[in-house]
């Protein structure tokens, strides 16, 4: 669940004001707007990576507007799957160990069975020992997705998840996100200005919420 009231972000003296949202658990939402309109900034606020300048922000039942850095790190590791625009795979670690990082960040013991299961779900089992630079763009995207989804998050935040993917890989990325959200009854927010995503979500039967920036 994500609720905001009067949310404002700032970079120095530049401020960005956001419309209020009220998204219950399990909501599927699109953040739409052109480049530079504040989509990544909104996701950074919702992931407690950035503190708001003002306003209220509740995510997964927690008031995250005034968390201290260590609290924000714990909140994020335990509740949020953030799929950033730059994938941030660690190049010195193989695919399986990149997934292990998510468990480490959440203070959990390494769980190889959970890693193997998630890799298998996304068709990545054969790539477990590869290093990130040995993956194609679409594979790297799926590995980042596998890592983000490893801990069955309550909130999934995906920043332009289809940018730079061909049609088939873009479809696979969206399907994986939808499936993951459904599996853990998570709230899924996708920031995008990809026409293909907009088309998919305007299909009847997919009741997506929308915030335009
Ligand atoms: P989007 O993701 O929709 O492209 P962003 O959230 O990245 O938009 O950026 C929103 C605005 O904030 C832009 O004007 C951008 O230049 C500015 N901005 C983003 N990150 C920073 C930063 N680290 N320092 C200063 N300005 C920033
Ligand atoms: Mg962005």
Coordinates of N, CA and C and ligand atoms in Angstrom, one line a residue:
X1 N 0.8 -1.2 0.0 CA 0.0 0.0 0.0 C 0.9 1.2 0.0
X2 N 0.5 2.2 -0.7 CA 1.2 3.5 -0.8 C 0.2 4.7 -0.6
X3 N 0.4 5.5 0.4 CA -0.4 6.7 0.5 C 0.5 7.9 0.6
X4 N 0.1 9.0 -0.1 CA 0.9 10.2 0.0 C -0.1 11.4 0.2
X5 N 0.4 12.4 0.9 CA -0.4 13.6 1.0 C 0.6 14.8 0.9
X6 N 0.3 15.6 -0.1 CA 1.1 16.9 -0.3 C 2.6 16.6 -0.4
X7 N 3.0 15.6 -1.1 CA 4.4 15.2 -1.2 C 5.2 16.1 -2.1
X8 N 6.3 16.6 -1.6 CA 7.2 17.5 -2.3 C 8.6 17.0 -2.2
X9 N 9.3 16.9 -3.3 CA 10.7 16.5 -3.3 C 11.5 17.8 -3.6
X10 N 12.7 17.8 -3.2 CA 13.6 19.0 -3.6 C 15.0 18.5 -3.9
X11 N 15.6 19.2 -4.9 CA 17.0 19.1 -5.2 C 17.5 20.5 -5.0
X12 N 18.2 20.8 -3.9 CA 18.6 22.2 -3.6 C 17.3 23.0 -3.5
X13 N 17.3 24.1 -4.3 CA 16.1 25.0 -4.2 C 15.0 24.6 -5.2
X14 N 15.3 23.6 -6.1 CA 14.3 23.1 -7.1 C 13.3 22.2 -6.4
X15 N 12.0 22.4 -6.5 CA 11.0 21.6 -5.9 C 10.1 20.9 -6.9
X16 N 9.7 19.7 -6.6 CA 8.8 18.9 -7.4 C 7.6 18.5 -6.5
X17 N 6.4 19.0 -6.8 CA 5.2 18.6 -6.1 C 4.5 17.5 -6.8
X18 N 4.0 16.5 -6.0 CA 3.3 15.3 -6.6 C 1.9 15.3 -6.2
X19 N 1.0 14.8 -7.1 CA -0.4 14.6 -6.7 C -0.4 13.5 -5.6
X20 N -1.5 13.5 -4.8 CA -1.7 12.5 -3.8 C -2.1 11.2 -4.4
X21 N -1.6 10.1 -3.8 CA -2.1 8.8 -4.2 C -2.5 8.0 -3.0
X22 N -3.4 7.0 -3.3 CA -4.0 6.2 -2.2 C -4.1 4.8 -2.9
X23 N -3.0 4.0 -2.8 CA -3.0 2.7 -3.5 C -3.0 1.6 -2.5
X24 N -4.1 0.9 -2.5 CA -4.2 -0.2 -1.5 C -3.3 -1.4 -1.9
X25 N -3.0 -2.3 -1.0 CA -2.2 -3.5 -1.2 C -2.8 -4.2 -2.5
X26 N -1.9 -4.6 -3.4 CA -2.3 -5.3 -4.6 C -2.6 -4.4 -5.8
X27 N -2.5 -3.1 -5.6 CA -2.8 -2.2 -6.7 C -1.7 -2.2 -7.7
X28 N -2.1 -2.1 -9.0 CA -1.2 -2.0 -10.1 C -1.3 -0.5 -10.6
X29 N -0.2 0.2 -10.6 CA -0.2 1.6 -10.9 C 0.9 2.0 -11.9
X30 N 0.6 2.9 -12.8 CA 1.5 3.4 -13.7 C 1.9 4.9 -13.3
X31 N 3.2 5.2 -13.3 CA 3.6 6.6 -13.2 C 4.0 7.0 -14.6
X32 N 3.2 7.9 -15.1 CA 3.5 8.3 -16.5 C 3.9 9.8 -16.6
X33 N 4.8 10.1 -17.5 CA 5.2 11.5 -17.7 C 6.5 11.5 -18.5
X34 N 6.7 12.6 -19.2 CA 7.9 12.7 -20.0 C 9.2 12.7 -19.2
X35 N 10.3 12.5 -19.9 CA 11.6 12.5 -19.2 C 11.8 13.8 -18.4
X36 N 12.3 13.7 -17.2 CA 12.5 14.9 -16.4 C 11.3 15.3 -15.6
X37 N 10.2 14.6 -15.7 CA 9.0 15.0 -15.0 C 9.0 14.6 -13.5
X38 N 9.9 13.7 -13.1 CA 9.9 13.4 -11.7 C 9.6 11.9 -11.4
X39 N 9.5 11.1 -12.3 CA 9.1 9.7 -12.1 C 10.2 9.0 -11.2
X40 N 11.4 9.1 -11.6 CA 12.5 8.4 -10.8 C 12.5 9.0 -9.4
X41 N 12.3 10.3 -9.3 CA 12.3 11.0 -8.0 C 11.2 10.4 -7.1
X42 N 10.0 10.3 -7.6 CA 8.9 9.7 -6.8 C 9.2 8.3 -6.4
X43 N 9.8 7.5 -7.2 CA 10.2 6.1 -6.8 C 11.2 6.2 -5.7
X44 N 12.2 7.1 -5.8 CA 13.2 7.2 -4.8 C 12.6 7.6 -3.4
X45 N 11.6 8.4 -3.4 CA 10.9 8.8 -2.2 C 10.2 7.5 -1.6
X46 N 9.4 6.8 -2.5 CA 8.7 5.6 -2.1 C 9.6 4.5 -1.6
X47 N 10.8 4.5 -2.1 CA 11.7 3.4 -1.7 C 12.6 3.9 -0.5
X48 N 12.3 5.1 0.1 CA 13.1 5.6 1.2 C 14.5 5.8 0.9
X49 N 14.8 6.1 -0.4 CA 16.2 6.4 -0.8 C 16.4 7.8 -0.7
X50 N 15.4 8.6 -0.7 CA 15.4 10.1 -0.6 C 14.4 10.5 0.3
X51 N 14.7 11.5 1.2 CA 13.7 12.0 2.1 C 12.9 13.1 1.4
X52 N 11.6 13.1 1.7 CA 10.8 14.2 1.1 C 11.1 15.6 1.7
X53 N 11.0 16.6 0.9 CA 11.1 18.0 1.5 C 9.9 18.2 2.4
X54 N 8.7 17.8 2.1 CA 7.6 18.0 2.9 C 6.5 17.0 2.5
X55 N 5.5 16.8 3.3 CA 4.4 16.0 3.0 C 4.5 14.6 3.7
X56 N 3.4 13.9 3.5 CA 3.3 12.6 4.2 C 3.4 11.4 3.2
X57 N 4.1 10.4 3.7 CA 4.4 9.3 2.8 C 4.3 8.0 3.6
X58 N 3.3 7.2 3.4 CA 3.2 5.9 4.1 C 3.3 4.8 3.0
X59 N 4.2 3.8 3.3 CA 4.4 2.7 2.4 C 4.4 1.4 3.2
X60 N 3.6 0.4 2.7 CA 3.5 -0.8 3.4 C 3.2 -0.6 4.9
X61 N 2.4 0.4 5.2 CA 2.0 0.6 6.6 C 2.9 1.4 7.4
X62 N 4.1 1.8 6.9 CA 5.1 2.5 7.6 C 5.2 4.0 7.2
X63 N 5.2 4.9 8.1 CA 5.5 6.3 7.8 C 7.0 6.5 7.5
X64 N 7.3 6.6 6.3 CA 8.7 6.6 5.9 C 9.2 8.1 5.6
X65 N 8.5 9.1 6.0 CA 8.9 10.4 5.6 C 10.1 10.9 6.5
X66 N 10.2 10.3 7.7 CA 11.3 10.8 8.5 C 12.2 9.7 9.1
X67 N 12.4 8.7 8.3 CA 13.3 7.6 8.8 C 14.8 8.1 8.8
X68 N 15.5 7.6 9.8 CA 16.9 7.8 9.8 C 17.5 6.8 8.8
X69 N 18.7 7.1 8.3 CA 19.3 6.3 7.2 C 19.3 4.8 7.5
X70 N 19.7 4.4 8.7 CA 19.7 2.9 8.9 C 18.3 2.3 8.9
X71 N 17.4 3.1 9.5 CA 16.0 2.6 9.4 C 15.5 2.5 8.0
X72 N 15.8 3.5 7.2 CA 15.4 3.5 5.8 C 16.0 2.3 5.1
X73 N 17.2 1.9 5.3 CA 17.9 0.8 4.7 C 17.1 -0.5 5.1
X74 N 16.8 -0.6 6.4 CA 16.1 -1.8 6.8 C 14.7 -1.9 6.2
X75 N 14.0 -0.8 6.3 CA 12.7 -0.7 5.7 C 12.7 -1.2 4.2
X76 N 13.7 -0.7 3.5 CA 13.8 -1.0 2.0 C 14.0 -2.4 1.8
X77 N 15.0 -2.9 2.5 CA 15.4 -4.3 2.3 C 14.3 -5.3 2.7
X78 N 13.4 -4.9 3.6 CA 12.4 -5.8 4.1 C 11.1 -5.7 3.3
X79 N 10.8 -4.6 2.7 CA 9.5 -4.3 2.1 C 9.5 -4.0 0.6
X80 N 10.6 -3.5 0.1 CA 10.5 -2.9 -1.2 C 11.4 -3.6 -2.2
X81 N 10.9 -3.9 -3.4 CA 11.7 -4.4 -4.5 C 11.9 -3.2 -5.4
X82 N 13.1 -2.6 -5.5 CA 13.3 -1.5 -6.4 C 14.1 -2.0 -7.6
X83 N 13.5 -1.8 -8.8 CA 14.2 -2.2 -10.0 C 14.6 -0.9 -10.7
X84 N 15.9 -0.5 -10.4 CA 16.3 0.9 -10.9 C 16.5 0.9 -12.4
X85 N 16.6 2.1 -12.9 CA 16.8 2.2 -14.4 C 18.2 1.7 -14.7
X86 N 19.2 2.1 -14.0 CA 20.5 1.4 -14.1 C 20.5 0.2 -13.2
X87 N 20.8 -1.0 -13.8 CA 20.4 -2.2 -13.1 C 21.2 -2.4 -11.8
X88 N 22.4 -1.9 -11.7 CA 23.2 -2.0 -10.5 C 23.5 -3.4 -10.1
X89 N 23.7 -4.3 -11.1 CA 24.3 -5.6 -10.8 C 25.8 -5.4 -10.4
X90 N 26.2 -6.2 -9.5 CA 27.6 -6.1 -9.1 C 28.5 -6.9 -10.0
X91 N 29.4 -6.3 -10.7 CA 30.1 -7.0 -11.8 C 31.1 -8.0 -11.4
X92 N 31.5 -7.9 -10.1 CA 32.5 -8.9 -9.6 C 31.8 -10.2 -9.1
X93 N 30.5 -10.1 -9.0 CA 29.8 -11.3 -8.5 C 29.0 -12.0 -9.6
X94 N 28.9 -13.3 -9.5 CA 28.1 -14.0 -10.5 C 26.6 -13.8 -10.2
X95 N 25.8 -14.3 -11.1 CA 24.3 -14.1 -11.0 C 23.8 -14.5 -9.7
X96 N 24.1 -15.8 -9.3 CA 23.5 -16.3 -8.0 C 24.0 -15.4 -6.8
X97 N 25.2 -15.0 -6.8 CA 25.7 -14.1 -5.7 C 25.1 -12.7 -5.8
X98 N 24.8 -12.3 -7.0 CA 24.0 -11.0 -7.0 C 22.7 -11.1 -6.3
X99 N 22.0 -12.3 -6.5 CA 20.8 -12.5 -5.8 C 21.0 -12.6 -4.3
X100 N 22.1 -13.3 -3.9 CA 22.4 -13.4 -2.5 C 22.6 -12.0 -1.8
X101 N 23.0 -11.0 -2.6 CA 23.1 -9.7 -2.0 C 21.8 -9.2 -1.4
X102 N 20.7 -9.5 -2.0 CA 19.4 -9.1 -1.5 C 19.1 -9.6 -0.1
X103 N 19.5 -10.9 0.1 CA 19.3 -11.5 1.4 C 20.3 -10.9 2.4
X104 N 21.5 -10.6 2.0 CA 22.5 -10.0 2.8 C 22.0 -8.6 3.3
X105 N 21.5 -7.9 2.3 CA 21.1 -6.5 2.6 C 19.9 -6.5 3.6
X106 N 19.1 -7.6 3.6 CA 18.0 -7.6 4.5 C 18.3 -8.3 5.9
X107 N 19.6 -8.6 6.0 CA 20.1 -9.2 7.3 C 19.7 -10.7 7.4
X108 N 19.4 -11.3 6.3 CA 18.9 -12.7 6.3 C 20.1 -13.6 6.0
X109 N 20.1 -14.9 6.5 CA 21.1 -15.8 6.1 C 20.9 -16.2 4.6
X110 N 22.0 -16.5 4.0 CA 22.0 -16.9 2.6 C 21.1 -18.1 2.4
X111 N 20.2 -18.1 1.4 CA 19.3 -19.2 1.2 C 19.4 -19.6 -0.3
X112 N 20.3 -20.6 -0.5 CA 20.6 -21.0 -1.9 C 19.3 -21.6 -2.6
X113 N 18.5 -22.3 -1.8 CA 17.3 -22.9 -2.4 C 16.4 -21.8 -2.9
X114 N 16.2 -20.7 -2.2 CA 15.3 -19.6 -2.6 C 15.9 -19.0 -3.9
X115 N 17.2 -18.8 -3.9 CA 17.9 -18.3 -5.1 C 17.7 -19.1 -6.3
X116 N 17.9 -20.4 -6.1 CA 17.7 -21.4 -7.3 C 16.3 -21.4 -7.8
X117 N 15.3 -21.3 -6.8 CA 13.9 -21.3 -7.2 C 13.5 -20.1 -8.0
X118 N 14.0 -18.9 -7.6 CA 13.7 -17.7 -8.3 C 14.4 -17.6 -9.7
X119 N 15.6 -18.1 -9.7 CA 16.3 -18.1 -11.0 C 15.5 -19.1 -12.0
X120 N 15.1 -20.2 -11.5 CA 14.4 -21.1 -12.3 C 13.0 -20.5 -12.8
X121 N 12.3 -19.8 -11.9 CA 11.1 -19.2 -12.3 C 11.2 -18.2 -13.5
X122 N 12.4 -17.5 -13.5 CA 12.6 -16.6 -14.6 C 13.5 -17.1 -15.7
X123 N 13.6 -18.5 -15.8 CA 14.3 -19.1 -16.8 C 15.8 -18.8 -16.9
X124 N 16.4 -18.6 -15.7 CA 17.8 -18.1 -15.6 C 18.7 -19.2 -15.0
X125 N 18.2 -20.4 -14.7 CA 19.0 -21.4 -14.0 C 20.4 -21.6 -14.7
X126 N 20.4 -21.6 -16.0 CA 21.7 -21.9 -16.7 C 22.7 -20.8 -16.6
X127 N 22.2 -19.6 -16.1 CA 23.1 -18.5 -16.1 C 23.6 -18.2 -14.7
X128 N 23.4 -19.0 -13.7 CA 23.7 -18.7 -12.3 C 25.2 -18.4 -12.1
X129 N 26.0 -19.0 -12.9 CA 27.5 -18.8 -12.6 C 28.1 -17.7 -13.5
X130 N 27.3 -17.1 -14.4 CA 27.8 -16.1 -15.3 C 28.0 -14.8 -14.5
X131 N 28.9 -14.0 -15.0 CA 29.1 -12.6 -14.5 C 28.2 -11.7 -15.3
X132 N 27.8 -10.6 -14.7 CA 26.9 -9.7 -15.3 C 27.4 -9.3 -16.8
X133 N 28.7 -9.1 -17.0 CA 29.1 -8.6 -18.3 C 29.0 -9.8 -19.3
X134 N 28.7 -11.0 -18.9 CA 28.5 -12.1 -19.8 C 27.0 -12.3 -20.2
X135 N 26.2 -11.4 -19.8 CA 24.7 -11.5 -20.1 C 24.3 -10.5 -21.2
X136 N 23.2 -10.9 -21.9 CA 22.6 -9.9 -22.8 C 21.8 -8.9 -22.0
X137 N 21.4 -7.8 -22.7 CA 20.6 -6.8 -22.0 C 19.3 -7.4 -21.4
X138 N 18.6 -8.2 -22.1 CA 17.4 -8.8 -21.6 C 17.6 -9.7 -20.5
X139 N 18.8 -10.5 -20.5 CA 19.1 -11.4 -19.4 C 19.4 -10.6 -18.2
X140 N 20.2 -9.6 -18.3 CA 20.6 -8.7 -17.2 C 19.4 -8.1 -16.5
X141 N 18.4 -7.7 -17.4 CA 17.2 -7.2 -16.9 C 16.4 -8.2 -16.0
X142 N 16.4 -9.5 -16.5 CA 15.7 -10.5 -15.8 C 16.5 -10.9 -14.5
X143 N 17.8 -10.8 -14.5 CA 18.6 -11.1 -13.3 C 18.2 -10.0 -12.2
X144 N 18.2 -8.7 -12.7 CA 17.9 -7.6 -11.7 C 16.5 -7.8 -11.2
X145 N 15.6 -8.3 -12.0 CA 14.2 -8.5 -11.6 C 14.2 -9.7 -10.6
X146 N 14.9 -10.7 -10.9 CA 15.0 -11.9 -9.9 C 15.5 -11.4 -8.6
X147 N 16.5 -10.6 -8.6 CA 17.1 -10.1 -7.3 C 16.1 -9.2 -6.6
X148 N 15.5 -8.3 -7.3 CA 14.5 -7.4 -6.7 C 13.3 -8.2 -6.1
X149 N 13.0 -9.3 -6.7 CA 11.8 -10.0 -6.2 C 12.1 -11.1 -5.3
X150 N 13.3 -11.4 -5.0 CA 13.7 -12.5 -4.2 C 13.0 -12.6 -2.9
X151 N 12.8 -11.5 -2.2 CA 12.3 -11.6 -0.8 C 10.8 -11.4 -0.7
X152 N 10.1 -11.6 -1.8 CA 8.6 -11.5 -1.8 C 8.2 -10.1 -1.2
X153 N 8.5 -9.0 -1.9 CA 8.3 -7.7 -1.3 C 6.8 -7.3 -1.3
X154 N 6.5 -6.4 -0.4 CA 5.1 -5.9 -0.4 C 4.9 -4.8 -1.5
X155 N 6.0 -4.1 -1.9 CA 5.9 -3.1 -2.9 C 7.0 -3.3 -3.9
X156 N 6.6 -3.3 -5.2 CA 7.5 -3.4 -6.3 C 7.5 -2.1 -7.1
X157 N 8.7 -1.5 -7.2 CA 8.9 -0.2 -7.9 C 9.8 -0.5 -9.1
X158 N 9.3 -0.3 -10.3 CA 10.1 -0.5 -11.5 C 10.3 0.7 -12.3
X159 N 11.5 1.1 -12.5 CA 11.8 2.4 -13.2 C 12.1 2.1 -14.7
X160 N 11.2 2.4 -15.5 CA 11.4 2.2 -17.0 C 11.9 0.8 -17.3
X161 N 11.2 -0.2 -16.8 CA 11.7 -1.6 -16.9 C 11.8 -2.1 -18.4
X162 N 11.1 -1.4 -19.3 CA 11.2 -1.9 -20.7 C 12.1 -1.1 -21.6
X163 N 12.6 0.0 -21.1 CA 13.5 0.8 -21.9 C 14.7 0.0 -22.4
X164 N 15.0 0.1 -23.7 CA 16.1 -0.6 -24.3 C 15.9 -2.1 -24.5
X165 N 14.7 -2.5 -24.3 CA 14.4 -3.9 -24.6 C 13.5 -4.0 -25.9
X166 N 13.8 -5.1 -26.6 CA 13.0 -5.3 -27.8 C 11.6 -5.8 -27.4
X167 N 10.6 -5.9 -28.3 CA 9.2 -6.1 -28.0 C 9.1 -7.4 -27.1
X168 N 9.7 -8.5 -27.5 CA 9.6 -9.8 -26.8 C 10.1 -9.7 -25.4
X169 N 11.3 -9.1 -25.2 CA 11.9 -8.9 -23.9 C 11.1 -8.0 -23.0
X170 N 10.5 -6.9 -23.7 CA 9.7 -6.0 -22.9 C 8.4 -6.7 -22.4
X171 N 7.8 -7.5 -23.3 CA 6.6 -8.2 -22.8 C 7.0 -9.2 -21.7
X172 N 8.1 -9.9 -21.8 CA 8.5 -10.8 -20.8 C 8.8 -10.1 -19.4
X173 N 9.4 -8.9 -19.5 CA 9.7 -8.1 -18.3 C 8.4 -7.7 -17.6
X174 N 7.4 -7.2 -18.4 CA 6.1 -6.8 -17.8 C 5.4 -8.0 -17.2
X175 N 5.4 -9.2 -18.0 CA 4.7 -10.4 -17.5 C 5.3 -10.8 -16.2
X176 N 6.7 -10.8 -16.1 CA 7.4 -11.2 -14.8 C 7.0 -10.3 -13.7
X177 N 6.9 -9.0 -13.9 CA 6.5 -8.1 -12.9 C 5.1 -8.3 -12.4
X178 N 4.2 -8.5 -13.4 CA 2.8 -8.8 -13.0 C 2.6 -10.1 -12.2
X179 N 3.4 -11.1 -12.7 CA 3.3 -12.4 -12.0 C 3.8 -12.3 -10.6
X180 N 5.0 -11.6 -10.4 CA 5.6 -11.4 -9.1 C 4.6 -10.6 -8.2
X181 N 4.0 -9.6 -8.7 CA 3.1 -8.8 -7.9 C 1.9 -9.7 -7.4
X182 N 1.4 -10.5 -8.3 CA 0.3 -11.3 -8.0 C 0.7 -12.4 -6.9
X183 N 1.9 -13.0 -7.1 CA 2.3 -14.0 -6.2 C 2.4 -13.5 -4.8
X184 N 3.0 -12.3 -4.6 CA 3.1 -11.8 -3.2 C 2.1 -10.7 -2.9
X185 N 1.0 -10.7 -3.7 CA -0.1 -9.7 -3.4 C 0.6 -8.3 -3.2
X186 N 1.6 -8.0 -4.0 CA 2.3 -6.7 -3.8 C 1.6 -5.6 -4.6
X187 N 1.9 -4.4 -4.1 CA 1.5 -3.2 -4.9 C 2.7 -3.0 -5.9
X188 N 2.3 -2.8 -7.2 CA 3.3 -2.7 -8.3 C 3.2 -1.3 -8.9
X189 N 4.3 -0.6 -8.9 CA 4.3 0.7 -9.5 C 5.3 0.7 -10.7
X190 N 4.9 1.0 -11.9 CA 5.8 1.0 -13.0 C 5.9 2.4 -13.5
X191 N 7.1 3.0 -13.5 CA 7.3 4.3 -14.1 C 7.7 4.1 -15.6
X192 N 7.0 4.8 -16.5 CA 7.3 4.5 -17.9 C 6.9 5.6 -18.8
X193 N 7.6 5.8 -19.9 CA 7.0 6.6 -20.9 C 7.0 5.7 -22.2
X194 N 7.0 4.4 -22.0 CA 7.0 3.5 -23.2 C 5.6 3.2 -23.6
X195 N 5.3 3.6 -24.9 CA 4.0 3.5 -25.5 C 3.5 2.0 -25.4
X196 N 4.4 1.1 -25.5 CA 4.0 -0.4 -25.5 C 3.4 -0.7 -24.2
X197 N 4.0 -0.2 -23.1 CA 3.5 -0.5 -21.7 C 2.1 0.2 -21.6
X198 N 2.0 1.4 -22.0 CA 0.7 2.1 -21.9 C -0.4 1.3 -22.7
X199 N -0.1 0.8 -23.8 CA -1.0 0.0 -24.6 C -1.4 -1.3 -23.9
X200 N -0.4 -2.0 -23.3 CA -0.8 -3.2 -22.6 C -1.7 -2.9 -21.4
X201 N -1.5 -1.8 -20.7 CA -2.3 -1.6 -19.5 C -3.6 -0.9 -19.8
X202 N -3.8 -0.5 -21.0 CA -5.2 0.0 -21.3 C -6.1 -1.1 -21.8
X203 N -5.5 -2.4 -21.9 CA -6.3 -3.5 -22.3 C -7.4 -3.7 -21.2
X204 N -8.6 -4.1 -21.6 CA -9.7 -4.4 -20.7 C -9.3 -5.5 -19.7
X205 N -9.7 -5.4 -18.5 CA -9.4 -6.5 -17.5 C -8.2 -6.1 -16.6
X206 N -7.3 -5.3 -17.1 CA -6.2 -4.9 -16.3 C -6.5 -3.5 -15.7
X207 N -7.1 -3.5 -14.5 CA -7.5 -2.2 -13.9 C -6.3 -1.5 -13.2
X208 N -5.6 -0.8 -14.0 CA -4.4 -0.1 -13.5 C -4.8 1.3 -13.1
X209 N -4.2 1.7 -11.9 CA -4.3 3.1 -11.5 C -3.2 3.9 -12.3
X210 N -3.3 5.2 -12.2 CA -2.4 6.0 -13.0 C -2.1 7.3 -12.3
X211 N -0.8 7.7 -12.3 CA -0.5 9.1 -11.9 C 0.3 9.7 -13.0
X212 N -0.2 10.8 -13.5 CA 0.5 11.5 -14.6 C 1.3 12.6 -14.0
X213 N 2.6 12.7 -14.5 CA 3.5 13.8 -14.0 C 3.7 14.8 -15.1
Ligands
LIG1 P1 12.2 11.3 -14.8 O1 12.5 10.0 -14.0 O2 10.7 11.5 -15.0 O3 12.9 11.4 -16.0 P2 13.6 12.6 -12.6 O4 12.9 12.2 -11.3 O5 14.9 11.8 -12.9 O6 12.6 12.5 -13.8 O7 14.0 14.1 -12.6 C1 13.0 15.1 -12.2 C2 13.7 16.5 -12.2 O8 14.6 16.5 -11.1 C3 14.5 16.8 -13.4 O9 14.4 18.2 -13.7 C4 15.9 16.5 -13.0 O10 16.8 17.3 -13.7 C5 15.9 16.8 -11.5 N1 16.9 15.9 -10.8 C6 16.9 14.6 -10.8 N2 17.9 14.1 -10.0 C7 18.6 15.2 -9.6 C8 19.8 15.3 -8.8 N3 20.4 14.3 -8.3 N4 20.2 16.6 -8.6 C9 19.5 17.7 -9.1 N5 18.4 17.6 -9.9 C10 17.9 16.4 -10.1
LIG2 MG1 13.7 8.5 -14.6

